[in-house]
CSV table of C-alpha atoms and ligand atoms in Angstrom, one decimal:
chain,number,residue,atom,x,y,z
X,23,UNK,CA,4.2,20.9,20.6
X,24,UNK,CA,1.5,19.9,18.2
X,25,UNK,CA,1.4,22.1,14.9
X,26,UNK,CA,-1.9,23.5,14.6
X,27,UNK,CA,-3.4,24.9,11.4
X,28,UNK,CA,-4.4,28.4,11.2
X,29,UNK,CA,-7.9,27.4,11.7
X,30,UNK,CA,-7.3,25.4,14.7
X,31,UNK,CA,-5.3,28.5,16.2
X,32,UNK,CA,-8.5,30.5,15.5
X,33,UNK,CA,-10.9,28.2,17.1
X,34,UNK,CA,-8.7,27.9,20.2
X,35,UNK,CA,-8.6,31.8,20.6
X,36,UNK,CA,-12.1,32.1,20.1
X,37,UNK,CA,-12.3,29.5,22.8
X,38,UNK,CA,-10.1,31.4,24.9
X,39,UNK,CA,-12.2,34.5,24.6
X,40,UNK,CA,-15.3,32.9,25.5
X,41,UNK,CA,-13.8,31.4,28.3
X,42,UNK,CA,-12.4,34.5,29.5
X,43,UNK,CA,-15.8,36.6,28.9
X,44,UNK,CA,-18.3,34.0,30.3
X,45,UNK,CA,-16.8,31.3,32.2
X,46,UNK,CA,-14.2,32.5,34.4
X,47,UNK,CA,-16.3,35.4,35.8
X,48,UNK,CA,-18.9,32.8,36.8
X,49,UNK,CA,-16.9,30.0,37.6
X,50,UNK,CA,-16.6,30.8,41.5
X,51,UNK,CA,-20.3,31.6,41.9
X,52,UNK,CA,-21.6,28.3,40.4
X,53,UNK,CA,-18.9,26.2,42.1
X,54,UNK,CA,-20.3,27.7,45.3
X,55,UNK,CA,-24.0,27.2,44.8
X,56,UNK,CA,-23.9,24.1,42.9
X,57,UNK,CA,-26.6,25.3,40.8
X,58,UNK,CA,-26.7,24.7,36.9
X,59,UNK,CA,-25.6,27.6,34.9
X,60,UNK,CA,-28.1,28.3,32.3
X,61,UNK,CA,-26.3,31.4,31.1
X,62,UNK,CA,-23.8,29.1,29.9
X,63,UNK,CA,-26.1,27.7,27.0
X,64,UNK,CA,-27.7,30.9,26.4
X,65,UNK,CA,-24.2,32.6,25.9
X,66,UNK,CA,-22.9,29.7,23.8
X,67,UNK,CA,-25.9,30.1,21.0
X,68,UNK,CA,-23.7,32.7,18.9
X,69,UNK,CA,-20.9,30.1,18.4
X,70,UNK,CA,-23.1,27.2,18.0
X,71,UNK,CA,-20.3,25.4,20.1
X,72,UNK,CA,-22.4,22.9,21.6
X,73,UNK,CA,-22.9,21.6,18.0
X,74,UNK,CA,-18.9,21.3,17.6
X,75,UNK,CA,-19.2,17.6,16.8
X,76,UNK,CA,-22.2,17.7,14.7
X,77,UNK,CA,-21.3,17.0,11.2
X,78,UNK,CA,-21.8,19.7,8.4
X,79,UNK,CA,-24.4,18.0,6.7
X,80,UNK,CA,-26.5,18.3,10.1
X,81,UNK,CA,-25.8,22.0,10.6
X,82,UNK,CA,-23.1,21.7,13.2
X,83,UNK,CA,-19.3,22.9,13.1
X,84,UNK,CA,-17.8,19.5,12.3
X,85,UNK,CA,-14.6,19.8,14.6
X,86,UNK,CA,-12.0,17.2,14.2
X,87,UNK,CA,-11.2,15.4,17.3
X,88,UNK,CA,-8.0,17.6,17.9
X,89,UNK,CA,-10.0,20.8,17.3
X,90,UNK,CA,-12.7,19.5,20.0
X,91,UNK,CA,-9.9,18.8,22.5
X,92,UNK,CA,-8.5,22.2,22.0
X,93,UNK,CA,-11.7,24.0,23.0
X,94,UNK,CA,-12.3,21.5,26.0
X,95,UNK,CA,-9.0,22.3,27.3
X,96,UNK,CA,-9.9,25.9,27.4
X,97,UNK,CA,-13.4,25.4,28.9
X,98,UNK,CA,-11.4,23.2,31.4
X,99,UNK,CA,-9.1,26.1,32.2
X,100,UNK,CA,-11.9,28.2,32.9
X,101,UNK,CA,-14.2,25.8,34.9
X,102,UNK,CA,-14.1,22.1,34.6
X,103,UNK,CA,-17.8,22.0,35.8
X,104,UNK,CA,-18.9,23.9,32.8
X,105,UNK,CA,-16.6,22.0,30.4
X,106,UNK,CA,-18.1,18.8,32.0
X,107,UNK,CA,-21.5,20.1,30.7
X,108,UNK,CA,-19.9,20.3,27.0
X,109,UNK,CA,-17.9,17.1,27.1
X,110,UNK,CA,-20.9,15.0,28.6
X,111,UNK,CA,-23.2,16.4,26.0
X,112,UNK,CA,-20.6,15.4,22.9
X,113,UNK,CA,-20.4,12.0,24.9
X,114,UNK,CA,-24.0,11.4,24.4
X,115,UNK,CA,-23.7,12.5,20.5
X,116,UNK,CA,-20.8,10.2,19.7
X,117,UNK,CA,-22.9,7.3,20.1
X,118,UNK,CA,-25.7,8.7,17.7
X,119,UNK,CA,-22.4,9.5,15.5
X,120,UNK,CA,-21.4,5.7,15.8
X,121,UNK,CA,-24.7,4.0,15.3
X,122,UNK,CA,-27.4,6.4,14.4
X,123,UNK,CA,-29.1,6.3,11.0
X,124,UNK,CA,-29.3,9.9,9.2
X,125,UNK,CA,-32.9,10.2,10.4
X,126,UNK,CA,-31.8,9.6,14.0
X,127,UNK,CA,-29.0,11.9,13.5
X,128,UNK,CA,-31.1,14.8,12.3
X,129,UNK,CA,-33.5,14.5,15.3
X,130,UNK,CA,-30.7,13.9,18.1
X,131,UNK,CA,-28.5,16.9,16.8
X,132,UNK,CA,-31.3,19.5,16.0
X,133,UNK,CA,-31.5,20.6,19.8
X,134,UNK,CA,-27.7,21.0,20.0
X,135,UNK,CA,-27.8,23.5,17.0
X,136,UNK,CA,-30.0,25.7,19.6
X,137,UNK,CA,-27.4,25.1,22.5
X,138,UNK,CA,-29.5,22.3,24.3
X,139,UNK,CA,-27.4,19.4,25.7
X,140,UNK,CA,-27.7,15.7,25.5
X,141,UNK,CA,-27.0,13.1,28.4
X,142,UNK,CA,-25.7,9.5,28.3
X,143,UNK,CA,-27.1,6.9,30.7
X,144,UNK,CA,-25.2,4.0,31.0
X,145,UNK,CA,-24.1,3.6,34.8
X,146,UNK,CA,-26.7,2.1,37.2
X,147,UNK,CA,-26.4,1.6,40.8
X,148,UNK,CA,-25.3,-1.8,40.4
X,149,UNK,CA,-23.2,-1.3,37.2
X,150,UNK,CA,-20.3,1.2,37.1
X,151,UNK,CA,-17.1,-0.1,36.2
X,152,UNK,CA,-18.8,-3.3,35.3
X,153,UNK,CA,-20.8,-1.9,32.5
X,154,UNK,CA,-22.4,-5.1,31.2
X,155,UNK,CA,-23.9,-5.6,34.8
X,156,UNK,CA,-26.8,-3.2,34.1
X,157,UNK,CA,-30.3,-4.5,35.0
X,158,UNK,CA,-32.3,-1.9,32.9
X,159,UNK,CA,-34.6,-3.6,30.5
X,160,UNK,CA,-36.5,-2.6,27.3
X,161,UNK,CA,-39.4,-5.0,26.1
X,162,UNK,CA,-40.5,-4.9,22.3
X,163,UNK,CA,-44.4,-4.6,22.0
X,164,UNK,CA,-45.6,-3.7,18.9
X,165,UNK,CA,-43.5,-0.7,17.4
X,166,UNK,CA,-42.4,0.5,20.9
X,167,UNK,CA,-40.0,-0.7,23.3
X,168,UNK,CA,-41.1,-0.1,27.1
X,169,UNK,CA,-38.0,0.8,29.3
X,170,UNK,CA,-37.7,0.3,32.9
X,171,UNK,CA,-34.6,1.1,35.2
X,172,UNK,CA,-32.7,3.4,37.1
X,173,UNK,CA,-29.7,5.2,35.9
X,174,UNK,CA,-27.4,7.2,38.2
X,175,UNK,CA,-24.7,9.6,38.4
X,176,UNK,CA,-25.9,10.9,34.9
X,177,UNK,CA,-24.2,14.1,33.8
X,178,UNK,CA,-26.5,16.9,32.3
X,179,UNK,CA,-29.5,14.3,33.1
X,180,UNK,CA,-31.7,17.2,34.6
X,181,UNK,CA,-31.4,19.6,31.8
X,182,UNK,CA,-30.9,17.4,28.7
X,183,UNK,CA,-33.4,17.3,26.0
X,184,UNK,CA,-32.4,14.1,24.5
X,185,UNK,CA,-30.6,11.1,26.0
X,186,UNK,CA,-28.9,7.8,25.0
X,187,UNK,CA,-30.2,5.0,27.4
X,188,UNK,CA,-28.8,1.6,27.5
X,189,UNK,CA,-31.2,-0.9,28.6
X,190,UNK,CA,-31.1,-5.1,28.2
X,191,UNK,CA,-33.6,-6.3,25.5
X,192,UNK,CA,-32.7,-9.8,26.2
X,193,UNK,CA,-31.6,-10.4,29.8
X,194,UNK,CA,-30.8,-14.1,29.3
X,195,UNK,CA,-28.1,-13.1,26.6
X,196,UNK,CA,-26.2,-10.8,29.3
X,197,UNK,CA,-23.8,-8.5,27.9
X,198,UNK,CA,-25.0,-9.5,24.5
X,199,UNK,CA,-28.5,-8.2,25.0
X,200,UNK,CA,-27.6,-4.7,26.0
X,201,UNK,CA,-29.2,-2.4,23.5
X,202,UNK,CA,-29.0,1.4,23.0
X,203,UNK,CA,-32.0,3.8,22.6
X,204,UNK,CA,-32.7,7.4,22.0
X,205,UNK,CA,-35.0,8.8,24.7
X,206,UNK,CA,-36.6,12.2,24.4
X,207,UNK,CA,-37.1,14.4,27.5
X,208,UNK,CA,-40.6,14.6,28.9
X,209,UNK,CA,-41.9,11.0,28.1
X,210,UNK,CA,-44.5,9.5,30.7
X,211,UNK,CA,-42.8,7.4,33.1
X,212,UNK,CA,-39.3,9.4,32.4
X,213,UNK,CA,-38.3,11.3,35.5
X,214,UNK,CA,-35.5,13.0,37.1
X,215,UNK,CA,-34.5,11.6,40.5
X,216,UNK,CA,-32.2,13.0,43.1
X,217,UNK,CA,-29.6,15.6,42.2
X,218,UNK,CA,-25.9,14.5,43.6
X,219,UNK,CA,-24.0,17.1,45.5
X,220,UNK,CA,-20.6,16.9,44.7
X,221,UNK,CA,-16.8,17.5,45.8
X,222,UNK,CA,-15.8,19.1,42.6
X,223,UNK,CA,-17.1,20.1,39.1
X,224,UNK,CA,-20.1,21.5,41.0
X,225,UNK,CA,-21.4,23.7,38.1
X,226,UNK,CA,-22.3,20.5,36.2
X,227,UNK,CA,-25.5,18.6,36.9
X,228,UNK,CA,-25.5,15.2,38.0
X,229,UNK,CA,-28.7,13.1,38.6
X,230,UNK,CA,-30.7,9.9,38.8
X,231,UNK,CA,-32.8,9.0,35.9
X,232,UNK,CA,-36.0,6.8,36.7
X,233,UNK,CA,-37.5,5.1,34.1
X,234,UNK,CA,-41.0,3.6,34.8
X,235,UNK,CA,-42.7,2.1,31.8
X,236,UNK,CA,-41.5,4.6,29.3
X,237,UNK,CA,-42.7,3.9,25.8
X,238,UNK,CA,-40.0,4.8,23.4
X,239,UNK,CA,-40.7,4.3,19.3
X,240,UNK,CA,-39.1,1.3,17.9
X,241,UNK,CA,-37.3,3.5,15.4
X,242,UNK,CA,-35.3,5.1,18.4
X,243,UNK,CA,-33.3,2.1,18.8
X,244,UNK,CA,-29.7,2.8,17.9
X,245,UNK,CA,-28.2,0.2,15.9
X,246,UNK,CA,-29.4,-3.5,16.4
X,247,UNK,CA,-30.7,-5.3,19.4
X,248,UNK,CA,-27.7,-6.5,21.4
X,249,UNK,CA,-25.3,-4.0,20.0
X,250,UNK,CA,-25.2,-1.5,23.1
X,251,UNK,CA,-22.2,-2.7,24.9
X,252,UNK,CA,-20.0,-2.4,21.5
X,253,UNK,CA,-21.8,1.2,21.0
X,254,UNK,CA,-21.1,2.1,24.7
X,255,UNK,CA,-17.3,1.0,24.4
X,256,UNK,CA,-16.7,2.8,21.1
X,257,UNK,CA,-18.4,5.9,22.6
X,258,UNK,CA,-16.2,5.9,25.5
X,259,UNK,CA,-13.1,5.5,23.5
X,260,UNK,CA,-14.4,8.7,21.8
X,261,UNK,CA,-15.3,10.5,25.0
X,262,UNK,CA,-12.5,9.9,27.4
X,263,UNK,CA,-10.0,12.1,25.6
X,264,UNK,CA,-12.5,14.9,26.4
X,265,UNK,CA,-11.8,14.1,30.3
X,266,UNK,CA,-8.0,14.7,29.4
X,267,UNK,CA,-8.5,17.6,27.6
X,268,UNK,CA,-10.5,19.1,30.5
X,269,UNK,CA,-7.4,17.6,33.0
X,270,UNK,CA,-5.0,19.4,30.8
X,271,UNK,CA,-7.1,22.7,31.3
X,272,UNK,CA,-7.2,22.3,35.0
X,273,UNK,CA,-3.4,21.5,35.3
X,274,UNK,CA,-2.5,24.4,33.1
X,275,UNK,CA,-4.5,26.8,35.5
X,276,UNK,CA,-3.1,25.7,38.7
X,277,UNK,CA,0.4,26.2,37.1
X,278,UNK,CA,-0.5,29.6,35.7
X,279,UNK,CA,-2.3,30.6,39.2
X,280,UNK,CA,1.2,29.5,40.9
X,281,UNK,CA,3.2,31.4,38.5
X,282,UNK,CA,1.1,34.6,39.1
X,283,UNK,CA,1.3,34.1,43.1
X,284,UNK,CA,5.0,33.8,42.7
X,285,UNK,CA,5.3,37.2,40.6
X,286,UNK,CA,2.8,39.1,43.1
X,287,UNK,CA,4.5,37.8,46.3
X,288,UNK,CA,8.0,38.7,44.9
X,289,UNK,CA,7.7,41.7,42.8
X,290,UNK,CA,10.9,42.9,41.1
X,291,UNK,CA,13.1,40.4,43.3
X,292,UNK,CA,14.9,37.2,42.4
X,293,UNK,CA,12.7,34.4,42.7
X,294,UNK,CA,13.3,32.1,46.0
X,295,UNK,CA,15.2,29.1,46.0
X,296,UNK,CA,15.5,26.1,43.8
X,297,UNK,CA,12.7,24.1,45.7
X,298,UNK,CA,10.1,26.2,44.2
X,299,UNK,CA,11.5,26.7,40.9
X,300,UNK,CA,12.0,22.9,40.5
X,301,UNK,CA,8.5,22.1,41.5
X,302,UNK,CA,7.4,24.8,38.8
X,303,UNK,CA,9.6,23.1,36.3
X,304,UNK,CA,8.2,19.4,37.0
X,305,UNK,CA,4.6,20.9,36.8
X,306,UNK,CA,5.6,22.4,33.5
X,307,UNK,CA,7.0,19.2,32.3
X,308,UNK,CA,3.8,17.1,33.4
X,309,UNK,CA,1.7,19.8,31.9
X,310,UNK,CA,3.2,19.9,28.4
X,311,UNK,CA,3.7,15.8,28.5
X,312,UNK,CA,-0.1,15.6,29.2
X,313,UNK,CA,-1.2,17.7,26.1
X,314,UNK,CA,1.0,16.0,23.8
X,315,UNK,CA,-0.4,12.5,24.9
X,316,UNK,CA,-3.9,13.8,24.3
X,317,UNK,CA,-3.0,15.4,20.8
X,318,UNK,CA,-1.4,12.2,19.8
X,319,UNK,CA,-4.4,10.3,20.4
X,320,UNK,CA,-6.6,12.8,18.7
X,321,UNK,CA,-4.4,12.7,15.6
X,322,UNK,CA,-4.8,8.9,15.6
X,323,UNK,CA,-8.7,9.4,15.9
X,324,UNK,CA,-8.6,11.8,13.2
X,325,UNK,CA,-6.4,9.6,10.8
X,326,UNK,CA,-9.0,6.8,11.4
X,327,UNK,CA,-6.7,4.4,13.0
X,328,UNK,CA,-7.5,2.3,16.2
X,329,UNK,CA,-6.7,4.5,19.2
X,330,UNK,CA,-8.5,2.7,22.2
X,331,UNK,CA,-5.4,2.3,24.0
X,332,UNK,CA,-4.3,5.8,23.6
X,333,UNK,CA,-7.7,6.8,24.4
X,334,UNK,CA,-7.2,5.4,27.9
X,335,UNK,CA,-3.7,6.5,28.2
X,336,UNK,CA,-4.4,9.8,27.8
X,337,UNK,CA,-7.5,10.0,30.1
X,338,UNK,CA,-5.4,8.3,32.6
X,339,UNK,CA,-2.2,10.2,32.4
X,340,UNK,CA,-4.1,13.7,32.0
X,341,UNK,CA,-6.3,13.3,34.9
X,342,UNK,CA,-3.4,11.9,37.1
X,343,UNK,CA,-1.6,15.2,36.2
X,344,UNK,CA,-4.2,17.4,36.8
X,345,UNK,CA,-4.6,15.9,40.4
X,346,UNK,CA,-0.8,16.0,41.0
X,347,UNK,CA,-0.2,19.5,39.5
X,348,UNK,CA,-3.4,21.0,41.3
X,349,UNK,CA,-2.4,19.1,44.6
X,350,UNK,CA,1.2,20.4,44.3
X,351,UNK,CA,0.1,24.1,43.8
X,352,UNK,CA,-2.1,23.9,46.7
X,353,UNK,CA,1.1,22.8,48.9
X,354,UNK,CA,3.4,25.0,47.3
X,355,UNK,CA,1.3,28.1,48.0
X,356,UNK,CA,0.6,27.1,51.5
X,357,UNK,CA,-2.0,28.8,53.3
X,358,UNK,CA,-2.7,30.9,50.2
X,359,UNK,CA,-3.3,27.4,48.4
X,360,UNK,CA,-5.6,26.0,50.7
X,361,UNK,CA,-7.7,29.2,51.0
X,362,UNK,CA,-7.6,30.4,47.2
X,363,UNK,CA,-9.3,28.9,44.1
X,364,UNK,CA,-6.6,26.5,43.9
X,365,UNK,CA,-8.8,24.3,46.0
X,366,UNK,CA,-11.3,24.0,43.2
X,367,UNK,CA,-8.8,22.6,40.9
X,368,UNK,CA,-7.8,19.9,43.4
X,369,UNK,CA,-11.3,19.0,43.7
X,370,UNK,CA,-12.2,19.3,40.2
X,371,UNK,CA,-9.2,17.1,39.5
X,372,UNK,CA,-10.3,14.3,41.5
X,373,UNK,CA,-13.3,13.4,39.2
X,374,UNK,CA,-11.2,13.2,36.4
X,375,UNK,CA,-9.6,10.0,37.6
X,376,UNK,CA,-13.2,8.7,38.1
X,377,UNK,CA,-15.8,9.5,35.7
X,378,UNK,CA,-15.7,8.0,32.0
X,379,UNK,CA,-14.1,5.0,33.5
X,380,UNK,CA,-11.8,5.0,36.7
X,381,UNK,CA,-8.0,5.2,35.9
X,382,UNK,CA,-8.2,1.7,37.3
X,383,UNK,CA,-10.5,0.5,34.4
X,384,UNK,CA,-8.2,2.5,32.0
X,385,UNK,CA,-5.3,0.3,33.3
X,386,UNK,CA,-7.1,-2.8,32.4
X,387,UNK,CA,-8.1,-1.4,28.8
X,388,UNK,CA,-4.4,-0.3,28.3
X,389,UNK,CA,-3.1,-3.8,29.9
X,390,UNK,CA,-5.4,-5.8,27.6
X,391,UNK,CA,-4.4,-3.9,24.5
X,392,UNK,CA,-0.6,-4.4,25.6
X,393,UNK,CA,-1.1,-8.1,26.1
X,394,UNK,CA,-3.1,-8.6,22.9
X,395,UNK,CA,0.0,-7.3,21.0
X,396,UNK,CA,2.8,-9.6,22.5
X,397,UNK,CA,6.1,-9.2,21.1
X,398,UNK,CA,7.3,-12.0,18.7
X,399,UNK,CA,9.3,-14.4,20.9
X,400,UNK,CA,12.9,-14.0,20.7
X,401,UNK,CA,15.1,-16.9,19.0
X,402,UNK,CA,16.3,-17.9,22.7
X,403,UNK,CA,12.6,-18.3,23.6
X,404,UNK,CA,11.7,-20.3,20.7
X,405,UNK,CA,14.7,-22.6,21.3
X,406,UNK,CA,13.3,-23.1,24.9
X,407,UNK,CA,16.3,-21.7,26.7
M,78,COS,N1,-14.4,-0.8,20.9
M,78,COS,C1,-15.5,-1.8,20.2
M,78,COS,N2,-15.9,-2.9,21.0
M,78,COS,C2,-15.4,-3.3,22.1
M,78,COS,C3,-14.6,-2.2,22.8
M,78,COS,C4,-14.2,-1.1,21.9
M,78,COS,N3,-13.3,-0.4,22.5
M,78,COS,N4,-14.3,-2.7,24.1
M,78,COS,C5,-15.0,-3.8,24.2
M,78,COS,N5,-15.8,-4.1,22.9
M,78,COS,C6,-16.6,-5.2,22.9
M,78,COS,C7,-15.9,-6.6,23.0
M,78,COS,O1,-15.1,-7.1,21.9
M,78,COS,C8,-16.9,-7.3,23.5
M,78,COS,O2,-17.8,-8.0,22.4
M,78,COS,P1,-17.5,-9.3,21.7
M,78,COS,O3,-17.8,-10.3,22.9
M,78,COS,O4,-18.6,-9.6,20.6
M,78,COS,O5,-16.1,-9.4,21.2
M,78,COS,C9,-18.0,-6.4,24.1
M,78,COS,O6,-17.8,-5.3,23.7
M,78,COS,C10,-17.7,-6.5,25.7
M,78,COS,O7,-16.6,-6.2,26.2
M,78,COS,P2,-15.4,-7.1,27.0
M,78,COS,O8,-15.7,-8.5,27.1
M,78,COS,O9,-14.2,-6.5,26.8
M,78,COS,O10,-16.2,-6.5,28.3
M,78,COS,P3,-16.1,-6.5,29.8
M,78,COS,O11,-17.2,-6.9,30.6
M,78,COS,O12,-14.7,-7.6,30.0
M,78,COS,O13,-15.8,-5.2,30.4
M,78,COS,C11,-14.6,-3.0,30.5
M,78,COS,C12,-14.8,-4.1,29.6
M,78,COS,C13,-14.3,-3.2,31.9
M,78,COS,C14,-13.4,-2.2,29.8
M,78,COS,C15,-16.1,-2.0,30.5
M,78,COS,O14,-17.0,-2.6,31.3
M,78,COS,C16,-15.7,-0.7,31.0
M,78,COS,O15,-15.2,-0.1,30.2
M,78,COS,N6,-16.3,-0.2,32.1
M,78,COS,C17,-16.3,1.1,32.6
M,78,COS,C18,-17.4,1.6,32.0
M,78,COS,C19,-17.3,3.2,31.9
M,78,COS,O16,-16.3,3.9,31.7
M,78,COS,N7,-18.3,3.7,32.8
M,78,COS,C20,-18.4,5.4,32.7
M,78,COS,C21,-19.9,5.6,32.5
M,78,COS,S1,-20.1,7.0,31.5
M,78,COS,S2,-19.3,8.4,32.4
């Protein structure tokens, strides 16, 4: 178990209370309707939680990475759809934290202090796993860039106030021409396209973003022209553990639901055979191991050491655990499982294995890191034996 500070424990407790009061009572309703829960934003104002990643000097809560993960686990426990809203807003802020000037940070983070949300627009119809293949363009004219293109499967897109959008300023340069821009809602030519209807995380909002001759001030360029891919990759390193945190929350909830059901089913009686008991033990092992993997990655990030591989590992492992534990929970509980809220946890788990880089892409990132650190050749190998 990670050793948490008193402050971290207090923040975790506050998150549990918020989830119990606001998220859990509303989760089933928004899962069913697929509507965006505006009440979530309103209820978040007193705690300023949408500014949890915003540094103190810009008015935010300045939570370290581990503390952000603690909060997101609780939100995932309550409803991974609503948790996704918070995670995706932080994702967009991460790009600004990485590459923004102080003035850009001040402007971008301001709405978050009022529980408004941000959105991150990288994916395109022909550029998902291959993030470098995007065809959105940004052409400089005077002191503006003119953006054109389509972004898809964009979380929070329909309700965000500010966006980080990736577009190519030099298509001939390919990946080295990708640039990142802050784009504000309401600019002429910037419209919201179709809303996606999803299998899971239905309380979150996922849309297409359409950019048609959108004039963006040149001062909204993040970093330099051509730095977009690096900004995107660094952002995803920061953001993937958020998905791991939501996943741990889902897995813990599925397990707790099973345990509560077993208690209700066999009140005051010995628990039935070892098949059930061993399954519950396996679920507990997976949940605890997943949480540890996540916390280790966050401790590396907080210590300022490289953590790309660990970010990819925790995203992959925790999302696979969420899927496995929630599916096992449904199977163990039989018809009750198939007709209860356990189905939501299983549906919500599936996207955890897909978004912010599929688990196949994570395996690519992990294997590249492993291969880049090949062990020194043994004496026998050096001798050619
Ligand atoms: N940190 C900093 N820079 C990084 C980086 C990281 N973690 N990963 C890659 N880069 C840099 C590389 O060093 C390279 O720059 P140089 O050529 O100057 O060295 C550049 O970014 C391109 O990297 P690479 O050559 O590895 O890119 P690839 O096209 O081979 O693709 C993958 C890399 C597949 C890992 C990338 O496309 C990816 O992550 N895809 C998934 C996208 C995703 O997660 N989408 C979710 C959408 S948001 S919900």
